[in-house]
Tab-separated table of C-alpha atoms and ligand atoms in Angstrom:
chain	number	residue	atom	x	y	z
A	1276	MET	CA	-25.317	-4.593	2.877
A	1277	GLU	CA	-28.753	-4.806	1.436
A	1278	ASP	CA	-29.764	-2.414	4.119
A	1279	MET	CA	-27.352	0.330	3.154
A	1280	ILE	CA	-28.521	0.182	-0.443
A	1281	GLY	CA	-32.148	0.164	0.723
A	1282	LYS	CA	-31.618	3.066	3.079
A	1283	ALA	CA	-29.859	5.023	0.321
A	1284	ALA	CA	-32.727	4.305	-2.027
A	1285	ARG	CA	-35.225	5.686	0.474
A	1286	GLU	CA	-33.064	8.769	1.005
A	1287	PHE	CA	-32.908	9.194	-2.783
A	1288	VAL	CA	-36.662	9.405	-3.028
A	1289	ASP	CA	-36.698	11.845	-0.178
A	1290	ILE	CA	-34.254	14.274	-1.899
A	1291	PHE	CA	-34.904	13.733	-5.591
A	1292	GLY	CA	-38.630	12.800	-5.469
A	1293	GLU	CA	-38.248	9.762	-7.806
A	1294	ASN	CA	-37.064	6.165	-7.466
A	1295	ALA	CA	-33.465	5.286	-7.936
A	1296	THR	CA	-32.912	2.640	-10.636
A	1297	HIS	CA	-29.322	1.480	-10.077
A	1298	TYR	CA	-26.813	1.094	-7.294
A	1299	GLY	CA	-23.175	0.554	-6.559
A	1300	ASP	CA	-21.785	-0.166	-3.186
A	1301	ALA	CA	-18.288	-0.850	-1.874
A	1302	PRO	CA	-16.527	-1.492	1.438
A	1303	GLY	CA	-13.828	0.274	3.349
A	1304	ARG	CA	-10.585	-1.586	3.710
A	1305	VAL	CA	-7.870	-2.328	6.190
A	1306	GLU	CA	-4.232	-2.931	5.395
A	1307	VAL	CA	-3.317	-6.007	7.442
A	1308	ILE	CA	0.345	-6.171	6.417
A	1309	GLY	CA	2.437	-4.677	3.622
A	1310	ASN	CA	3.181	-1.076	4.618
A	1311	HIS	CA	4.037	1.156	1.592
A	1312	THR	CA	4.786	-1.942	-0.471
A	1313	ASP	CA	2.022	-1.383	-3.024
A	1314	TYR	CA	3.617	1.451	-5.121
A	1315	ASN	CA	6.911	-0.454	-4.900
A	1316	ASP	CA	5.338	-3.221	-6.991
A	1317	GLY	CA	5.381	-5.449	-3.899
A	1318	PHE	CA	2.939	-7.571	-1.911
A	1319	ILE	CA	0.060	-6.756	0.425
A	1320	LEU	CA	-2.521	-8.571	2.608
A	1321	ALA	CA	-5.665	-6.596	3.263
A	1322	ALA	CA	-9.290	-7.050	4.074
A	1323	ALA	CA	-12.506	-5.418	2.875
A	1324	ILE	CA	-14.407	-4.578	6.043
A	1325	ASP	CA	-18.089	-5.059	6.781
A	1326	ARG	CA	-18.826	-1.348	6.480
A	1327	ARG	CA	-19.857	0.098	3.191
A	1328	ILE	CA	-20.797	3.147	1.122
A	1329	ALA	CA	-23.721	2.860	-1.246
A	1330	VAL	CA	-24.352	5.112	-4.259
A	1331	VAL	CA	-27.823	4.872	-5.741
A	1332	GLY	CA	-29.420	6.898	-8.481
A	1333	ARG	CA	-30.936	7.263	-11.887
A	1334	ARG	CA	-30.247	8.717	-15.358
A	1335	VAL	CA	-31.640	12.152	-16.098
A	1336	GLU	CA	-31.835	14.444	-19.124
A	1337	GLY	CA	-29.308	17.291	-19.516
A	1338	ALA	CA	-25.677	17.823	-18.806
A	1339	LEU	CA	-25.491	17.872	-15.017
A	1340	ALA	CA	-24.958	15.259	-12.332
A	1341	ARG	CA	-26.642	16.119	-9.066
A	1342	VAL	CA	-25.278	14.299	-6.076
A	1343	TYR	CA	-26.374	14.354	-2.466
A	1344	SER	CA	-24.379	12.986	0.458
A	1345	ARG	CA	-26.558	11.933	3.362
A	1346	THR	CA	-23.392	11.510	5.425
A	1347	PHE	CA	-22.513	15.189	5.003
A	1348	ASN	CA	-26.014	16.427	4.434
A	1349	SER	CA	-24.914	18.389	1.492
A	1350	GLY	CA	-25.649	18.316	-2.226
A	1351	ALA	CA	-23.955	19.717	-5.335
A	1352	SER	CA	-24.098	19.471	-9.044
A	1353	PHE	CA	-21.425	19.398	-11.731
A	1354	PRO	CA	-21.276	19.061	-15.528
A	1355	VAL	CA	-20.609	15.423	-16.351
A	1356	ALA	CA	-18.546	16.450	-19.347
A	1357	GLU	CA	-16.245	18.651	-17.293
A	1358	PRO	CA	-15.994	17.991	-13.615
A	1359	LEU	CA	-13.794	20.463	-11.789
A	1360	LYS	CA	-12.146	19.873	-8.434
A	1361	THR	CA	-13.897	21.686	-5.590
A	1362	LYS	CA	-12.904	22.862	-2.135
A	1363	ASP	CA	-16.501	23.321	-0.978
A	1364	ASN	CA	-17.474	19.646	-0.930
A	1365	PRO	CA	-14.278	17.548	-0.650
A	1366	TRP	CA	-16.296	14.267	-0.721
A	1367	LEU	CA	-17.642	15.214	-4.163
A	1368	ASN	CA	-14.145	15.119	-5.618
A	1369	TYR	CA	-14.071	11.302	-5.294
A	1370	VAL	CA	-17.349	11.072	-7.288
A	1371	MET	CA	-16.230	13.647	-9.860
A	1372	GLY	CA	-12.800	12.047	-10.159
A	1373	VAL	CA	-14.343	8.746	-11.222
A	1374	VAL	CA	-16.579	10.432	-13.795
A	1375	TRP	CA	-13.564	12.435	-15.080
A	1376	GLN	CA	-11.403	9.330	-15.338
A	1377	LEU	CA	-14.124	7.296	-17.180
A	1378	ARG	CA	-14.506	10.037	-19.692
A	1379	ASN	CA	-10.688	10.211	-20.146
A	1380	LYS	CA	-10.929	6.583	-21.193
A	1381	GLY	CA	-13.618	7.385	-23.709
A	1382	ILE	CA	-16.413	5.878	-21.669
A	1383	GLY	CA	-19.607	7.913	-21.969
A	1384	VAL	CA	-21.334	8.902	-18.758
A	1385	ASP	CA	-24.886	10.284	-18.962
A	1386	ALA	CA	-26.271	12.931	-16.623
A	1387	PHE	CA	-27.500	11.418	-13.409
A	1388	GLU	CA	-28.808	12.025	-9.935
A	1389	ALA	CA	-27.359	10.092	-7.026
A	1390	MET	CA	-27.465	9.636	-3.262
A	1391	VAL	CA	-24.392	8.663	-1.271
A	1392	LEU	CA	-24.821	6.943	2.074
A	1393	GLY	CA	-22.451	4.813	4.097
A	1394	ASP	CA	-21.254	3.666	7.447
A	1395	VAL	CA	-17.477	3.470	6.821
A	1396	PRO	CA	-16.028	5.498	9.752
A	1397	LEU	CA	-14.484	8.650	8.265
A	1398	GLY	CA	-10.903	9.667	8.927
A	1399	ALA	CA	-10.239	6.420	10.665
A	1400	GLY	CA	-7.727	4.985	8.264
A	1401	LEU	CA	-10.360	2.769	6.608
A	1402	SER	CA	-10.235	4.400	3.192
A	1403	SER	CA	-13.740	5.713	2.958
A	1404	SER	CA	-12.421	7.604	-0.038
A	1405	ALA	CA	-11.614	4.395	-1.964
A	1406	ALA	CA	-14.985	2.999	-0.951
A	1407	LEU	CA	-16.685	6.067	-2.405
A	1408	GLU	CA	-14.694	5.883	-5.621
A	1409	VAL	CA	-15.239	2.181	-6.137
A	1410	ALA	CA	-18.989	2.465	-5.228
A	1411	THR	CA	-19.313	5.351	-7.713
A	1412	ALA	CA	-17.596	3.409	-10.495
A	1413	SER	CA	-19.763	0.368	-9.790
A	1414	PHE	CA	-22.872	2.502	-9.876
A	1415	LEU	CA	-21.946	4.264	-13.137
A	1416	ARG	CA	-21.034	0.951	-14.719
A	1417	ALA	CA	-24.505	-0.396	-13.881
A	1418	LEU	CA	-26.313	2.799	-14.881
A	1419	ASN	CA	-24.476	3.296	-18.198
A	1420	GLY	CA	-24.282	-0.360	-19.073
A	1421	PHE	CA	-20.549	-0.494	-19.934
A	1422	GLU	CA	-18.375	-3.509	-19.260
A	1423	MET	CA	-15.588	-3.162	-16.746
A	1424	ASP	CA	-14.133	-5.941	-14.616
A	1425	PRO	CA	-13.473	-5.281	-10.867
A	1426	ILE	CA	-9.752	-4.911	-11.393
A	1427	ASP	CA	-10.369	-2.153	-13.924
A	1428	VAL	CA	-12.865	-0.587	-11.566
A	1429	ALA	CA	-10.021	-0.481	-9.017
A	1430	LEU	CA	-7.528	0.950	-11.476
A	1431	ASN	CA	-9.985	3.494	-12.648
A	1432	SER	CA	-10.663	4.554	-9.056
A	1433	GLN	CA	-6.980	4.749	-8.229
A	1434	ALA	CA	-6.412	6.938	-11.333
A	1435	ALA	CA	-9.255	9.214	-10.136
A	1436	GLU	CA	-7.537	9.521	-6.755
A	1437	ASN	CA	-4.037	10.115	-8.259
A	1438	ASP	CA	-4.868	12.410	-11.141
A	1439	PHE	CA	-8.079	14.210	-10.118
A	1440	VAL	CA	-8.016	14.266	-6.306
A	1441	GLY	CA	-4.242	14.594	-6.297
A	1442	MET	CA	-3.290	11.866	-3.784
A	1443	ASN	CA	-0.549	9.581	-5.108
A	1444	CYS	CA	-1.750	6.414	-3.463
A	1445	GLY	CA	-0.874	2.899	-4.627
A	1446	ILE	CA	-3.470	0.265	-5.570
A	1447	LEU	CA	-4.064	-1.327	-2.135
A	1448	ASP	CA	-7.181	0.592	-1.130
A	1449	GLN	CA	-9.179	0.448	-4.335
A	1450	PHE	CA	-8.166	-3.118	-5.174
A	1451	THR	CA	-9.200	-4.382	-1.773
A	1452	SER	CA	-12.501	-2.506	-1.866
A	1453	ALA	CA	-13.272	-3.935	-5.373
A	1454	MET	CA	-11.976	-7.449	-4.781
A	1455	GLY	CA	-12.538	-8.258	-1.065
A	1456	ARG	CA	-14.319	-11.382	0.114
A	1457	SER	CA	-16.143	-12.414	3.236
A	1458	GLU	CA	-13.956	-14.098	5.800
A	1459	ARG	CA	-10.922	-13.742	3.619
A	1460	LEU	CA	-7.807	-11.581	3.375
A	1461	VAL	CA	-6.873	-10.498	-0.075
A	1462	PHE	CA	-3.287	-11.177	-1.064
A	1463	LEU	CA	-2.093	-9.102	-4.011
A	1464	ASP	CA	1.067	-8.994	-6.008
A	1465	CYS	CA	0.898	-5.359	-6.885
A	1466	ARG	CA	3.044	-5.793	-9.992
A	1467	PHE	CA	0.703	-8.270	-11.647
A	1468	LEU	CA	-2.765	-7.292	-10.598
A	1469	ASP	CA	-4.113	-10.632	-11.850
A	1470	ARG	CA	-1.940	-12.405	-9.283
A	1471	TYR	CA	-4.147	-12.238	-6.289
A	1472	SER	CA	-5.491	-14.887	-3.967
A	1473	TYR	CA	-7.522	-15.236	-0.843
A	1474	TYR	CA	-6.517	-16.492	2.550
A	1475	PRO	CA	-8.976	-17.616	5.186
A	1476	LEU	CA	-9.658	-15.400	8.136
A	1477	GLY	CA	-11.920	-17.643	10.079
A	1478	ASN	CA	-14.397	-16.943	12.839
A	1479	GLY	CA	-11.659	-17.391	15.418
A	1480	VAL	CA	-10.210	-13.915	14.911
A	1481	LYS	CA	-11.388	-10.376	14.627
A	1482	LEU	CA	-9.801	-7.276	13.100
A	1483	VAL	CA	-9.678	-4.461	15.616
A	1484	ILE	CA	-8.902	-1.031	14.290
A	1485	ALA	CA	-7.743	1.599	16.772
A	1486	ASN	CA	-7.706	5.152	15.605
A	1487	THR	CA	-5.213	7.156	17.675
A	1488	LYS	CA	-7.169	10.326	17.030
A	1489	ALA	CA	-3.933	12.240	17.421
A	1490	PRO	CA	-3.887	15.376	15.340
A	1491	HIS	CA	-1.527	15.037	12.374
A	1492	ALA	CA	-0.661	17.356	9.529
A	1493	LEU	CA	1.073	17.279	6.200
A	1494	VAL	CA	0.271	13.663	5.640
A	1495	ASP	CA	0.143	13.846	1.879
A	1496	GLY	CA	3.498	15.608	1.613
A	1497	ALA	CA	5.087	13.050	3.905
A	1498	TYR	CA	3.594	10.170	1.904
A	1499	ASN	CA	5.031	11.560	-1.319
A	1500	ARG	CA	8.404	11.985	0.328
A	1501	LEU	CA	8.476	8.274	1.217
A	1502	ARG	CA	7.496	7.410	-2.323
A	1503	ALA	CA	10.219	9.583	-3.780
A	1504	SER	CA	12.828	7.944	-1.457
A	1505	CYS	CA	11.811	4.511	-2.588
A	1506	PHE	CA	11.961	5.407	-6.261
A	1507	ARG	CA	15.382	7.046	-5.868
A	1508	ALA	CA	16.709	3.975	-4.033
A	1509	ALA	CA	15.367	1.667	-6.746
A	1510	ALA	CA	17.035	3.790	-9.433
A	1511	ILE	CA	20.400	3.500	-7.683
A	1512	CYS	CA	20.071	-0.264	-7.341
A	1513	ALA	CA	19.082	-0.435	-11.023
A	1514	GLU	CA	22.290	1.340	-11.984
A	1515	LYS	CA	24.402	-0.953	-9.794
A	1516	PHE	CA	22.823	-4.171	-11.065
A	1517	PRO	CA	22.010	-3.393	-14.717
A	1518	ASP	CA	21.493	-7.060	-15.584
A	1519	LYS	CA	18.688	-7.454	-13.044
A	1520	LYS	CA	16.374	-4.999	-14.793
A	1521	ILE	CA	15.316	-3.430	-11.510
A	1522	SER	CA	12.383	-1.098	-11.893
A	1523	HIS	CA	11.074	-1.022	-8.292
A	1524	LEU	CA	12.279	-2.039	-4.856
A	1525	ARG	CA	10.285	-5.190	-5.400
A	1526	ASP	CA	13.197	-6.382	-7.564
A	1527	VAL	CA	15.813	-5.825	-4.828
A	1528	ASN	CA	16.799	-8.164	-2.021
A	1529	PRO	CA	18.344	-6.949	1.304
A	1530	GLU	CA	21.898	-7.981	0.331
A	1531	GLU	CA	21.746	-6.032	-2.941
A	1532	LEU	CA	20.358	-3.010	-1.139
A	1533	ASP	CA	23.268	-3.160	1.321
A	1534	GLN	CA	25.695	-3.089	-1.558
A	1535	CYS	CA	24.082	0.177	-2.676
A	1536	ARG	CA	24.043	1.763	0.759
A	1537	THR	CA	26.919	4.207	0.287
A	1538	ALA	CA	25.607	5.289	-3.089
A	1539	MET	CA	22.345	6.476	-1.583
A	1540	GLY	CA	21.615	8.880	1.271
A	1541	ASP	CA	21.010	7.338	4.683
A	1542	GLU	CA	17.296	8.326	4.696
A	1543	ASP	CA	16.636	6.652	1.313
A	1544	TYR	CA	18.540	3.521	2.412
A	1545	ARG	CA	16.517	3.258	5.629
A	1546	ARG	CA	13.244	3.617	3.930
A	1547	ALA	CA	14.157	1.153	1.165
A	1548	ARG	CA	15.295	-1.323	3.763
A	1549	HIS	CA	11.816	-1.347	5.249
A	1550	ILE	CA	10.295	-2.104	1.844
A	1551	VAL	CA	12.548	-4.987	0.964
A	1552	THR	CA	12.108	-6.636	4.353
A	1553	GLU	CA	8.355	-5.950	4.441
A	1554	ASN	CA	7.773	-7.785	1.194
A	1555	ALA	CA	9.238	-10.876	2.788
A	1556	ARG	CA	7.014	-10.449	5.850
A	1557	VAL	CA	3.897	-10.326	3.666
A	1558	LEU	CA	4.842	-13.564	1.992
A	1559	ALA	CA	5.580	-15.223	5.313
A	1560	SER	CA	2.229	-13.961	6.653
A	1561	ALA	CA	0.320	-15.490	3.842
A	1562	GLU	CA	1.972	-18.817	4.605
A	1563	ALA	CA	1.150	-18.431	8.325
A	1564	LEU	CA	-2.484	-17.735	7.439
A	1565	GLN	CA	-2.655	-20.771	5.250
A	1566	ARG	CA	-1.627	-22.851	8.260
A	1567	GLY	CA	-4.114	-20.949	10.487
A	1568	ASP	CA	-1.096	-19.913	12.556
A	1569	TYR	CA	-2.292	-16.518	13.903
A	1570	ARG	CA	0.523	-16.374	16.450
A	1571	ALA	CA	3.167	-16.427	13.676
A	1572	MET	CA	1.118	-13.946	11.645
A	1573	GLY	CA	0.829	-11.671	14.682
A	1574	GLY	CA	4.632	-11.807	15.274
A	1575	LEU	CA	5.161	-10.666	11.682
A	1576	MET	CA	2.685	-7.818	12.212
A	1577	ALA	CA	4.672	-6.657	15.273
A	1578	ASP	CA	7.864	-6.901	13.218
A	1579	SER	CA	6.271	-4.869	10.500
A	1580	HIS	CA	5.416	-2.120	12.960
A	1581	ALA	CA	8.912	-1.975	14.325
A	1582	SER	CA	10.221	-1.773	10.750
A	1583	SER	CA	7.804	1.071	9.847
A	1584	ARG	CA	8.782	2.864	12.988
A	1585	ASP	CA	12.556	2.310	12.925
A	1586	TRP	CA	13.309	2.220	9.177
A	1587	LEU	CA	10.520	3.714	7.108
A	1588	GLY	CA	9.966	6.345	9.798
A	1589	ASN	CA	6.188	6.823	9.387
A	1590	SER	CA	5.045	5.969	12.942
A	1591	SER	CA	4.067	8.507	15.613
A	1592	PRO	CA	4.329	8.527	19.363
A	1593	GLU	CA	0.600	7.707	19.639
A	1594	LEU	CA	0.803	4.847	17.133
A	1595	ASP	CA	3.694	3.426	19.072
A	1596	VAL	CA	1.783	3.664	22.367
A	1597	MET	CA	-1.242	2.040	20.799
A	1598	VAL	CA	0.800	-0.865	19.456
A	1599	ASP	CA	2.828	-1.392	22.647
A	1600	LEU	CA	-0.321	-1.416	24.800
A	1601	ALA	CA	-2.100	-3.799	22.468
A	1602	LEU	CA	0.690	-6.360	22.519
A	1603	GLU	CA	0.368	-6.613	26.295
A	1604	ILE	CA	-3.344	-7.351	26.321
A	1605	PRO	CA	-4.455	-11.003	26.366
A	1606	GLY	CA	-5.938	-12.253	23.080
A	1607	CYS	CA	-3.905	-9.961	20.848
A	1608	PHE	CA	-1.874	-11.838	18.259
A	1609	GLY	CA	-0.363	-8.824	16.582
A	1610	ALA	CA	-0.609	-5.121	16.157
A	1611	ARG	CA	0.836	-2.548	13.751
A	1612	LEU	CA	0.239	0.816	12.219
A	1613	SER	CA	-1.870	0.518	9.129
A	1614	GLY	CA	-2.033	2.723	6.009
A	1615	GLY	CA	-0.003	5.804	5.232
A	1616	GLY	CA	1.199	6.331	8.835
A	1617	PHE	CA	2.289	9.561	10.585
A	1618	GLY	CA	-0.810	9.178	12.764
A	1619	GLY	CA	-4.005	7.418	11.960
A	1620	ALA	CA	-4.862	3.926	13.021
A	1621	THR	CA	-3.429	0.588	14.049
A	1622	ILE	CA	-4.716	-2.865	13.013
A	1623	ASN	CA	-4.874	-5.557	15.688
A	1624	LEU	CA	-5.404	-9.257	15.028
A	1625	VAL	CA	-7.304	-10.504	18.100
A	1626	GLY	CA	-8.892	-13.801	19.155
A	1627	ALA	CA	-12.648	-13.439	18.547
A	1628	ASP	CA	-13.693	-14.415	22.056
A	1629	ARG	CA	-11.362	-11.776	23.533
A	1630	ALA	CA	-11.957	-9.028	21.006
A	1631	GLU	CA	-14.584	-7.000	22.927
A	1632	ALA	CA	-12.607	-7.069	26.142
A	1633	PHE	CA	-9.479	-6.238	24.255
A	1634	ALA	CA	-11.036	-3.210	22.569
A	1635	GLU	CA	-12.229	-1.922	25.904
A	1636	LYS	CA	-8.949	-2.430	27.663
A	1637	LEU	CA	-6.983	-0.893	24.868
A	1638	GLY	CA	-9.208	2.181	24.870
A	1639	GLU	CA	-8.868	2.567	28.621
A	1640	ARG	CA	-5.147	2.234	28.681
A	1641	TYR	CA	-4.586	4.504	25.722
A	1642	ARG	CA	-6.789	7.205	27.282
A	1643	GLU	CA	-4.911	6.910	30.558
A	1644	LYS	CA	-1.572	7.213	28.878
A	1645	THR	CA	-2.188	9.920	26.270
A	1646	ARG	CA	-5.325	11.702	27.527
A	1647	ILE	CA	-6.716	11.266	24.027
A	1648	ASP	CA	-10.013	9.464	23.395
A	1649	PRO	CA	-9.354	6.845	20.731
A	1650	GLU	CA	-11.912	5.340	18.440
A	1651	ILE	CA	-11.879	1.538	18.354
A	1652	HIS	CA	-13.860	-0.615	15.913
A	1653	LEU	CA	-14.274	-4.375	15.561
A	1654	PHE	CA	-14.594	-5.748	12.030
A	1655	THR	CA	-14.878	-8.947	10.143
A	1656	ALA	CA	-13.772	-9.289	6.557
A	1657	GLY	CA	-16.698	-8.586	4.211
A	1658	PRO	CA	-17.415	-8.878	0.462
A	1659	GLY	CA	-16.082	-6.527	-2.166
A	1660	ALA	CA	-17.932	-4.047	-4.348
A	1661	GLU	CA	-21.193	-4.726	-6.231
A	1662	GLY	CA	-23.400	-2.875	-8.607
A	1663	GLY	CA	-26.578	-3.502	-10.473
A	1664	LYS	CA	-30.207	-2.660	-11.006
A	1665	LEU	CA	-32.524	-1.936	-8.124
B	567	GLA	C1	-2.179	4.571	1.985
B	567	GLA	C2	-2.271	4.443	0.417
B	567	GLA	C3	-2.058	2.989	0.005
B	567	GLA	C4	-0.779	2.464	0.626
B	567	GLA	C5	-0.761	2.670	2.121
B	567	GLA	C6	0.538	2.302	2.747
B	567	GLA	O1	-3.278	3.907	2.558
B	567	GLA	O2	-3.551	4.939	0.023
B	567	GLA	O3	-1.965	2.960	-1.412
B	567	GLA	O4	0.349	2.994	0.018
B	567	GLA	O5	-0.993	4.083	2.441
B	567	GLA	O6	0.754	0.953	2.655
């Protein structure tokens, strides 16, 4: 961690010719269980991973922010008072979105220069975008000296993603990046962001992320369609049970949902059914973790995948292959698709002593079966975001 900030500071001198004075850095994240539950006001279990993005820099005179990404070897500048979305440097939108959102809240941001450097694998379902947003917010907080607790850093970053970048994500990614802890999974009740807790993820297990690398398109549109289905289903349940004050699927149990089945389209019903059962699986997973029962936790992860596949409908043939293969390999407690879906990556909970061999086998078998080269990473749970003076 120190290293990434130190490296970024050296790169800063290289590009800007001066020393950086402040830093922010934040980890990528992995959704362990709780698929599409976050924007339904439900529950999630996730981990910050031990890969991070650092943003280091200093205040300058004038009206412009100049930002350089060592990862993309490209730099750009923008007026801090008026950031505008760009197509030329998509990564810059995450930085600009955070500045834009801070200013919307009336928080002054001075002109600055910054270097971005990280080792969160890109496009691997590890939310490098949330890591960049949260790192940027942590850096700007340190540089400009305003108070903002980590939950507000997460909310600010989510708002940047929703309203500036234009991706309607829930709070899972940014919250986990801001609030993660070493050797812990973060449990969050997404309705009450102050209801979070930590569950031990000891040395006995590793998180293995397997990126299917299968090409997928229209992911944002598909994500929004799932969201819309969930909100429509919740509205129908609210009408049927006015006394229950239902605002989200979080407030609905499977029996109530079934009573509304004919009032909603089949597709909305199926998607909603995934959400209401998934919430129960997250709660059961937290209990299993508390007991150190990885077998039970793994079983719930496998059920979660089946539910995403059969009810929510956001799996893909490659994700299914990756999960099925994983479950046959010794040492694997559980496997499921993770994140938005429709392609992307799976998360596997694997006994630590078997994790390397597992990753190798999984890669081999997936390659054989699909002729696609996957990308497989081993992670442990790492700490959340930080920021401060260099
Ligand atoms: C994406 C979003 C998250 C969450 C997951 C699905 O990763 O960014 O907010 O909705 O999908 O659980």
